[in-house]
N, CA, C and O of each residue as an XYZ file, in Angstrom:
612
protein
N      22.075      5.024      1.219
C      23.003      5.629      2.171
C      22.445      6.971      2.613
O      21.868      7.716      1.822
N      22.625      7.256      3.869
C      22.137      8.515      4.428
C      23.056      9.658      4.007
O      24.272      9.497      3.906
N      22.445     10.813      3.765
C      23.246     11.995      3.461
C      22.858     13.098      4.432
O      21.715     13.178      4.883
N      23.818     13.937      4.741
C      23.577     15.038      5.663
C      22.963     16.236      4.965
O      22.784     16.246      3.747
N      22.646     17.238      5.757
C      22.007     18.445      5.226
C      22.886     19.147      4.203
O      22.388     19.603      3.173
N      24.191     19.243      4.469
C      25.094     19.917      3.525
C      25.189     19.154      2.206
O      25.189     19.756      1.132
N      25.271     17.828      2.292
C      25.314     17.014      1.079
C      24.018     17.162      0.284
O      24.038     17.226     -0.945
N      22.895     17.216      0.994
C      21.609     17.388      0.324
C      21.573     18.719     -0.408
O      21.138     18.781     -1.558
N      22.023     19.786      0.244
C      22.035     21.111     -0.417
C      22.871     21.082     -1.683
O      22.465     21.634     -2.705
N      24.022     20.454     -1.630
C      24.883     20.357     -2.813
C      24.215     19.532     -3.911
O      24.300     19.868     -5.092
N      23.557     18.462     -3.510
C      22.910     17.565     -4.466
C      21.780     18.261     -5.222
O      21.605     18.037     -6.420
N      21.018     19.100     -4.533
C      19.832     19.713     -5.147
C      20.072     21.160     -5.571
O      19.137     21.848     -5.982
N      21.300     21.620     -5.477
C      21.651     23.028     -5.684
C      21.017     23.648     -6.929
O      20.451     24.738     -6.844
N      21.095     23.004     -8.038
C      20.586     23.588     -9.286
C      19.387     22.810     -9.834
O      19.228     22.657    -11.045
N      18.554     22.326     -8.919
C      17.367     21.572     -9.341
C      16.131     22.154     -8.669
O      16.232     22.976     -7.758
N      14.980     21.724     -9.124
C      13.724     22.158     -8.507
C      13.601     21.647     -7.074
O      12.821     22.182     -6.286
N      14.367     20.616     -6.740
C      14.315     20.067     -5.386
C      14.810     21.052     -4.335
O      14.532     20.868     -3.150
N      15.528     22.079     -4.731
C      16.050     23.026     -3.741
C      14.922     23.783     -3.041
O      15.140     24.368     -1.980
N      13.729     23.780     -3.615
C      12.590     24.480     -3.028
C      11.898     23.685     -1.925
O      11.060     24.225     -1.203
N      12.234     22.437     -1.796
C      11.553     21.587     -0.822
C      12.453     21.403      0.401
O      13.664     21.229      0.264
N      11.866     21.440      1.584
C      12.682     21.228      2.786
C      12.884     19.725      3.009
O      12.192     18.898      2.416
N      13.829     19.396      3.861
C      14.221     18.004      4.087
C      13.059     17.114      4.558
O      12.901     16.017      4.023
N      12.234     17.537      5.538
C      11.128     16.657      5.944
C      10.161     16.335      4.801
O       9.700     15.199      4.691
N       9.854     17.295      3.970
C       8.927     17.032      2.856
C       9.578     16.131      1.800
O       8.909     15.299      1.187
N      10.871     16.304      1.598
C      11.576     15.422      0.678
C      11.562     13.985      1.209
O      11.299     13.043      0.462
N      11.844     13.829      2.497
C      11.830     12.493      3.094
C      10.427     11.890      3.087
O      10.270     10.681      2.916
N       9.413     12.729      3.273
C       8.032     12.239      3.157
C       7.795     11.692      1.759
O       7.222     10.614      1.603
N       8.233     12.428      0.740
C       8.051     11.984     -0.643
C       8.808     10.685     -0.909
O       8.321      9.808     -1.622
N      10.003     10.572     -0.328
C      10.784      9.341     -0.477
C      10.025      8.174      0.163
O       9.934      7.095     -0.422
N       9.488      8.390      1.353
C       8.738      7.328      2.037
C       7.531      6.887      1.204
O       7.262      5.691      1.084
N       6.820      7.831      0.643
C       5.657      7.498     -0.196
C       6.093      6.689     -1.421
O       5.462      5.691     -1.771
N       7.171      7.128     -2.065
C       7.663      6.405     -3.246
C       8.088      4.976     -2.876
O       7.793      4.025     -3.599
N       8.778      4.843     -1.749
C       9.199      3.509     -1.328
C       8.007      2.627     -0.958
O       8.003      1.433     -1.260
N       7.013      3.197     -0.318
C       5.813      2.435      0.008
C       5.073      1.991     -1.239
O       4.607      0.856     -1.330
N       4.972      2.893     -2.193
C       4.296      2.548     -3.446
C       5.070      1.520     -4.257
O       4.484      0.789     -5.056
N       6.380      1.459     -4.057
C       7.191      0.485     -4.797
C       6.907     -0.943     -4.338
O       7.054     -1.893     -5.106
N       6.496     -1.083     -3.062
C       6.253     -2.391     -2.444
C       7.482     -3.295     -2.519
O       7.365     -4.520     -2.538
N       8.647     -2.681     -2.561
C       9.906     -3.412     -2.632
C      10.397     -3.695     -1.213
O      10.667     -2.756     -0.465
N      10.518     -4.964     -0.825
C      10.930     -5.279      0.549
C      12.319     -4.753      0.899
O      12.635     -4.613      2.081
N      13.146     -4.463     -0.085
C      14.477     -3.910      0.195
C      14.391     -2.521      0.813
O      15.384     -2.031      1.351
N      13.233     -1.875      0.750
C      13.067     -0.529      1.309
C      12.804     -0.547      2.810
O      12.819      0.505      3.448
N      12.566     -1.720      3.384
C      12.175     -1.805      4.792
C      13.198     -1.189      5.735
O      12.817     -0.497      6.679
N      14.475     -1.421      5.506
C      15.503     -0.889      6.413
C      15.518      0.638      6.393
O      15.590      1.268      7.448
N      15.453      1.224      5.227
C      15.457      2.692      5.125
C      14.205      3.277      5.763
O      14.276      4.301      6.443
N      13.068      2.640      5.550
C      11.819      3.137      6.133
C      11.813      2.986      7.650
O      11.304      3.851      8.364
N      12.375      1.896      8.136
C      12.469      1.706      9.582
C      13.328      2.803     10.199
O      13.014      3.305     11.279
N      14.402      3.174      9.524
C      15.259      4.263     10.017
C      14.495      5.579     10.057
O      14.720      6.397     10.949
N      13.594      5.794      9.103
C      12.820      7.043      9.083
C      11.828      7.134     10.239
O      11.358      8.226     10.559
N      11.503      6.018     10.866
C      10.601      6.051     12.021
C      11.206      6.827     13.192
O      10.480      7.266     14.084
N      12.526      6.999     13.195
C      13.210      7.748     14.257
C      13.405      9.219     13.894
O      13.988      9.969     14.677
N      12.934      9.639     12.741
C      13.091     11.031     12.323
C      12.328     11.946     13.271
O      11.240     11.585     13.719
N      12.865     13.116     13.589
C      12.165     14.013     14.516
C      10.870     14.613     13.956
O      10.025     15.071     14.725
N      10.704     14.617     12.648
C       9.519     15.241     12.040
C       8.343     14.262     12.018
O       8.456     13.182     11.438
N       7.215     14.623     12.641
C       6.036     13.748     12.617
C       5.582     13.420     11.191
O       5.097     12.319     10.931
N       5.737     14.369     10.274
C       5.357     14.157      8.877
C       6.119     12.964      8.294
O       5.541     12.119      7.610
N       7.405     12.908      8.571
C       8.250     11.826      8.056
C       7.908     10.510      8.741
O       7.750      9.488      8.074
N       7.791     10.527     10.066
C       7.483      9.297     10.805
C       6.151      8.694     10.360
O       6.047      7.481     10.178
N       5.146      9.529     10.188
C       3.832      9.040      9.779
C       3.851      8.393      8.411
O       3.235      7.347      8.206
N       4.553      9.006      7.478
C       4.608      8.437      6.132
C       5.495      7.198      6.077
O       5.250      6.296      5.275
N       6.523      7.146      6.923
C       7.349      5.941      6.989
C       6.517      4.769      7.513
O       6.624      3.654      7.003
N       5.693      5.020      8.526
C       4.829      3.968      9.067
C       3.842      3.488      8.002
O       3.617      2.287      7.857
N       3.256      4.429      7.258
C       2.338      4.055      6.177
C       3.058      3.184      5.149
O       2.528      2.167      4.703
N       4.269      3.592      4.780
C       5.023      2.860      3.756
C       5.364      1.447      4.234
O       5.292      0.494      3.459
N       5.732      1.316      5.504
C       6.010     -0.025      6.027
C       4.759     -0.902      6.001
O       4.848     -2.105      5.755
N       3.606     -0.306      6.253
C       2.346     -1.062      6.151
C       2.107     -1.514      4.716
O       1.609     -2.615      4.478
N       2.463     -0.663      3.767
C       2.323     -1.043      2.352
C       3.210     -2.241      2.027
O       2.803     -3.150      1.305
N       4.423     -2.230      2.567
C       5.323     -3.362      2.332
C       4.762     -4.638      2.955
O       4.839     -5.709      2.354
N       4.202     -4.526      4.152
C       3.598     -5.688      4.808
C       2.417     -6.205      3.992
O       2.227     -7.413      3.854
N       1.631     -5.284      3.456
C       0.482     -5.690      2.639
C       0.947     -6.428      1.396
O       0.312     -7.393      0.970
N       2.043     -5.983      0.816
C       2.546     -6.621     -0.398
C       2.861     -8.093     -0.148
O       2.578     -8.939     -0.996
N       3.449     -8.406      1.015
C       3.764     -9.797      1.350
C       2.493    -10.633      1.470
O       2.409    -11.731      0.921
N       1.512    -10.108      2.190
C       0.261    -10.837      2.399
C      -0.472    -10.998      1.076
O      -0.988    -12.073      0.771
N      -0.515     -9.938      0.300
C      -1.237     -9.981     -0.971
C      -0.595    -10.996     -1.910
O      -1.290    -11.760     -2.578
N       0.735    -10.998     -1.955
C       1.429    -11.957     -2.818
C       1.183    -13.387     -2.351
O       1.026    -14.292     -3.171
N       1.151    -13.590     -1.037
C       1.003    -14.948     -0.501
C      -0.435    -15.452     -0.507
O      -0.671    -16.644     -0.709
N      -1.388    -14.571     -0.290
C      -2.766    -15.034     -0.102
C      -3.738    -14.515     -1.153
O      -4.500    -15.296     -1.723
N      -3.725    -13.242     -1.412
C      -4.760    -12.624     -2.253
C      -4.515    -12.791     -3.755
O      -5.444    -13.066     -4.515
N      -3.266    -12.623     -4.172
C      -2.957    -12.601     -5.602
C      -3.218    -13.928     -6.290
O      -3.411    -13.968     -7.505
N      -3.226    -15.023     -5.525
C      -3.491    -16.325     -6.132
C      -4.834    -16.335     -6.851
O      -4.975    -16.959     -7.903
N      -5.809    -15.651     -6.288
C      -7.146    -15.616     -6.894
C      -7.444    -14.274     -7.552
O      -7.955    -14.224     -8.671
N      -7.118    -13.179     -6.846
C      -7.486    -11.845     -7.325
C      -6.458    -11.207     -8.250
O      -6.712    -10.136     -8.801
N      -5.313    -11.837     -8.432
C      -4.257    -11.255     -9.248
C      -3.518    -10.173     -8.474
O      -4.038     -9.649     -7.489
N      -2.323     -9.840     -8.906
C      -1.472     -8.875     -8.198
C      -2.067     -7.477     -8.165
O      -1.766     -6.700     -7.259
N      -2.901     -7.150     -9.133
C      -3.478     -5.797     -9.205
C      -4.921     -5.739     -8.718
O      -5.507     -4.659     -8.646
N      -5.501     -6.894     -8.382
C      -6.899     -6.929     -7.974
C      -7.815     -7.444     -9.071
O      -9.005     -7.658     -8.839
N      -7.266     -7.645    -10.266
C      -8.044     -8.168    -11.389
C      -7.702     -9.648    -11.555
O      -6.575     -9.978    -11.925
N      -8.659    -10.549    -11.288
C      -8.360    -11.986    -11.352
C      -8.211    -12.473    -12.793
O      -8.722    -11.850    -13.723
N      -7.510    -13.587    -12.966
C      -7.467    -14.199    -14.295
C      -8.891    -14.527    -14.747
O      -9.734    -14.913    -13.936
N      -9.145    -14.375    -16.014
C     -10.496    -14.577    -16.560
C     -11.060    -15.948    -16.196
O     -12.247    -16.062    -15.892
N     -10.234    -16.982    -16.222
C     -10.709    -18.337    -15.929
C     -11.209    -18.449    -14.482
O     -12.244    -19.071    -14.238
N     -10.498    -17.862    -13.533
C     -10.948    -17.912    -12.139
C     -12.223    -17.103    -11.938
O     -13.115    -17.510    -11.193
N     -12.302    -15.974    -12.595
C     -13.507    -15.148    -12.478
C     -14.719    -15.913    -13.014
O     -15.795    -15.888    -12.417
N     -14.530    -16.587    -14.137
C     -15.646    -17.305    -14.754
C     -16.011    -18.578    -13.978
O     -17.190    -18.820    -13.719
N     -15.031    -19.379    -13.610
C     -15.301    -20.677    -12.988
C     -15.688    -20.572    -11.508
O     -16.581    -21.281    -11.045
N     -15.018    -19.693    -10.776
C     -15.247    -19.629     -9.331
C     -15.960    -18.362     -8.882
O     -16.302    -18.219     -7.708
N     -16.184    -17.449     -9.810
C     -16.836    -16.198     -9.439
C     -15.948    -15.286     -8.607
O     -16.446    -14.516     -7.785
N     -14.621    -15.367     -8.814
C     -13.691    -14.513     -8.071
C     -13.953    -13.066     -8.456
O     -14.000    -12.713     -9.634
N     -14.122    -12.241     -7.436
C     -14.463    -10.834     -7.658
C     -13.284    -10.054     -8.236
O     -12.144    -10.194     -7.793
N     -13.591     -9.230     -9.236
C     -12.617     -8.292     -9.811
C     -12.662     -7.031     -8.955
O     -13.651     -6.299     -8.973
N     -11.596     -6.781     -8.210
C     -11.551     -5.639     -7.293
C     -11.411     -4.315     -8.028
O     -11.517     -3.252     -7.416
N     -11.173     -4.369     -9.340
C     -11.065     -3.142    -10.134
C     -12.343     -2.843    -10.925
O     -12.435     -1.806    -11.581
N     -13.329     -3.748    -10.866
C     -14.572     -3.585    -11.633
C     -15.424     -2.454    -11.060
O     -15.488     -2.267     -9.845
N     -16.069     -1.712    -11.938
C     -16.911     -0.590    -11.517
C     -18.001     -1.038    -10.545
O     -18.329     -0.317     -9.603
N     -18.554     -2.207    -10.770
C     -19.624     -2.745     -9.898
C     -19.137     -2.847     -8.458
O     -19.854     -2.475     -7.529
N     -17.936     -3.344     -8.274
C     -17.382     -3.467     -6.928
C     -16.928     -2.104     -6.402
O     -17.171     -1.772     -5.242
N     -16.286     -1.334     -7.237
C     -15.771     -0.026     -6.828
C     -16.889      0.887     -6.323
O     -16.685      1.666     -5.392
N     -18.062      0.791     -6.936
C     -19.179      1.660     -6.563
C     -19.761      1.331     -5.184
O     -20.352      2.204     -4.547
N     -19.607      0.102     -4.720
C     -20.234     -0.275     -3.458
C     -19.254     -0.638     -2.343
O     -19.671     -0.944     -1.226
N     -17.962     -0.606     -2.640
C     -16.989     -0.989     -1.615
C     -16.910      0.062     -0.507
O     -16.969      1.266     -0.756
N     -16.779     -0.425      0.694
C     -16.558      0.424      1.865
C     -15.506     -0.273      2.719
O     -15.249     -1.466      2.555
N     -14.912      0.467      3.612
C     -13.927     -0.129      4.519
C     -14.564     -1.278      5.299
O     -13.952     -2.332      5.472
N     -15.799     -1.071      5.768
C     -16.472     -2.096      6.558
C     -16.727     -3.360      5.742
O     -16.511     -4.466      6.237
N     -17.181     -3.213      4.506
C     -17.457     -4.357      3.645
C     -16.191     -5.166      3.383
O     -16.196     -6.391      3.503
N     -15.114     -4.485      3.027
C     -13.872     -5.181      2.701
C     -13.290     -5.835      3.954
O     -12.836     -6.978      3.902
N     -13.302     -5.124      5.069
C     -12.787     -5.671      6.325
C     -13.562     -6.943      6.703
O     -12.961     -7.945      7.090
N     -14.876     -6.898      6.590
C     -15.717     -8.057      6.907
C     -15.372     -9.237      5.999
O     -15.250    -10.370      6.464
N     -15.218     -8.971      4.723
C     -14.918    -10.032      3.757
C     -13.560    -10.666      4.050
O     -13.422    -11.888      3.998
N     -12.561     -9.844      4.357
C     -11.232    -10.382      4.652
C     -11.273    -11.203      5.934
O     -10.702    -12.291      5.994
N     -11.938    -10.691      6.948
C     -11.989    -11.392      8.236
C     -12.806    -12.679      8.186
O     -12.383    -13.703      8.725
N     -13.963    -12.636      7.550
C     -14.905    -13.768      7.622
C     -14.986    -14.609      6.363
O     -15.570    -15.692      6.380
N     -14.408    -14.129      5.267
C     -14.509    -14.858      4.005
C     -15.847    -14.589      3.334
O     -16.677    -13.844      3.853
N     -16.041    -15.194      2.195
C     -17.285    -14.964      1.449
C     -18.401    -15.850      1.994
O     -18.149    -16.904      2.577
N     -19.625    -15.406      1.794
C     -20.769    -16.180      2.284
C     -20.906    -17.507      1.532
O     -21.447    -18.471      2.074
N     -20.421    -17.562      0.293
C     -20.504    -18.811     -0.470
C     -19.354    -19.764     -0.134
O     -19.296    -20.879     -0.652
N     -18.431    -19.316      0.744
C     -17.346    -20.178      1.187
C     -16.165    -20.284      0.245
O     -15.196    -20.980      0.550
N     -16.224    -19.612     -0.890
C     -15.120    -19.719     -1.850
C     -13.888    -18.924     -1.415
O     -12.758    -19.336     -1.677
N     -14.105    -17.788     -0.753
C     -12.976    -17.030     -0.213
C     -12.854    -17.389      1.263
O     -13.823    -17.268      2.012
N     -11.665    -17.830      1.686
C     -11.503    -18.213      3.091
C     -11.485    -17.004      4.018
O     -11.206    -15.883      3.592
N     -11.782    -17.245      5.277
C     -11.649    -16.218      6.308
C     -10.176    -16.123      6.684
O      -9.487    -17.139      6.774
N      -9.693    -14.899      6.903
C      -8.290    -14.709      7.246
C      -8.074    -14.333      8.705
O      -6.933    -14.131      9.120
N      -9.146    -14.233      9.496
C      -8.988    -13.977     10.928
C      -8.195    -15.126     11.528
O      -8.530    -16.294     11.336
N      -7.139    -14.781     12.255
C      -6.285    -15.792     12.861
C      -5.175    -16.272     11.948
O      -4.165    -16.790     12.425
N      -5.344    -16.108     10.639
C      -4.307    -16.528      9.699
C      -3.300    -15.418      9.445
O      -2.132    -15.680      9.157
N      -3.763    -14.167      9.553
C      -2.879    -13.016      9.404
C      -3.151    -12.060     10.568
O      -4.187    -12.155     11.226
N      -2.231    -11.155     10.812
C      -2.349    -10.244     11.952
C      -3.363     -9.139     11.678
O      -3.802     -8.937     10.546
N      -3.720     -8.433     12.746
C      -4.623     -7.283     12.602
C      -4.023     -6.233     11.676
O      -4.725     -5.659     10.844
N      -2.720     -5.983     11.822
C      -2.056     -4.999     10.966
C      -2.088     -5.434      9.508
O      -2.259     -4.605      8.614
N      -1.925     -6.732      9.265
C      -1.974     -7.235      7.895
C      -3.381     -7.139      7.325
O      -3.556     -6.822      6.148
N      -4.387     -7.411      8.156
C      -5.773     -7.250      7.692
C      -6.014     -5.800      7.292
O      -6.583     -5.532      6.234
N      -5.583     -4.867      8.133
C      -5.761     -3.444      7.822
C      -5.021     -3.072      6.541
O      -5.529     -2.293      5.734
N      -3.824     -3.627      6.352
C      -3.051     -3.331      5.141
C      -3.741     -3.883      3.898
O      -3.748     -3.233      2.852
N      -4.322     -5.078      4.006
C      -5.048     -5.658      2.862
C      -6.279     -4.808      2.545
O      -6.564     -4.548      1.376
N      -7.000     -4.378      3.557
C      -8.174     -3.520      3.345
C      -7.751     -2.237      2.631
O      -8.403     -1.814      1.676
N      -6.662     -1.618      3.091
C      -6.176     -0.405      2.432
C      -5.793     -0.678      0.991
O      -6.064      0.140      0.113
N      -5.164     -1.821      0.735
C      -4.781     -2.198     -0.634
C      -6.023     -2.295     -1.525
O      -6.045     -1.757     -2.632
N      -7.041     -2.977     -1.036
C      -8.275     -3.152     -1.830
C      -8.931     -1.797     -2.095
O      -9.364     -1.523     -3.215
N      -9.004     -0.961     -1.078
C      -9.642      0.346     -1.247
C      -8.854      1.272     -2.162
O      -9.418      2.197     -2.747
N      -7.561      1.030     -2.289
C      -6.718      1.892     -3.132
C      -6.680      1.449     -4.592
O      -6.074      2.130     -5.419
N      -7.312      0.328     -4.928
C      -7.280     -0.152     -6.316
C      -7.989      0.838     -7.215
O      -9.123      1.233     -6.942
N      -7.315      1.246     -8.302
C      -7.994      2.126     -9.261
C      -8.982      1.318    -10.099
O      -8.834      0.104    -10.234
N      -9.969      1.976    -10.650
C     -10.918      1.258    -11.517
C     -10.218      0.710    -12.761
O      -9.215      1.257    -13.220
N     -10.761     -0.366    -13.285
C     -10.208     -0.948    -14.524
C     -10.398      0.054    -15.655
O     -11.386      0.788    -15.693
N      -9.438      0.075    -16.577
C      -9.561      1.018    -17.727
C     -10.690      0.651    -18.653
O     -10.919      1.336    -19.650
C-alpha cells in the first residue's frame, strides 16, 4: 500500500531511515524488490515508473527487468544451469553443462560472449539458440543475470 510523505515521516521518526529522503528510500525498495525476483512485486514496481524522480524510475525499470529475467531463467535456463547458475553434477558431467559460477567461466565471461551464447546457442549444439524464442529484453535480462552470478564458494 502506498503511503504519503507525512505517514513516511511518522513511520521512520525514531529510526535510521529518517536520514534518507523519499527518492533514495524508494530506490532501495526497488532494488530489494528486483533482487527478490518475486513476481508479486511487478505492480508496485510498475507504479514506481511514474515517480517524478529519475533515480526511482531507473531503478524500477531495472527491477522489472530482473523480474522478467526470473521468468525466463526459471522456464529455460534453470533446467540445465540450475536456479543459481550452478548445474546439477549429473548434467555437468554427462552433457558438459557449464557452471556459470565456476572461476574458469567467471574469469573469461564478457557481455559479448554471454549474449552470443544466448542468441546462437553453443557450438556443440547442446545449448539451444534463444533468438526468436525470447524477446530482446529477455535476452538482455538473461545476460545481466549471468554476469551478476557470484563465484562459487
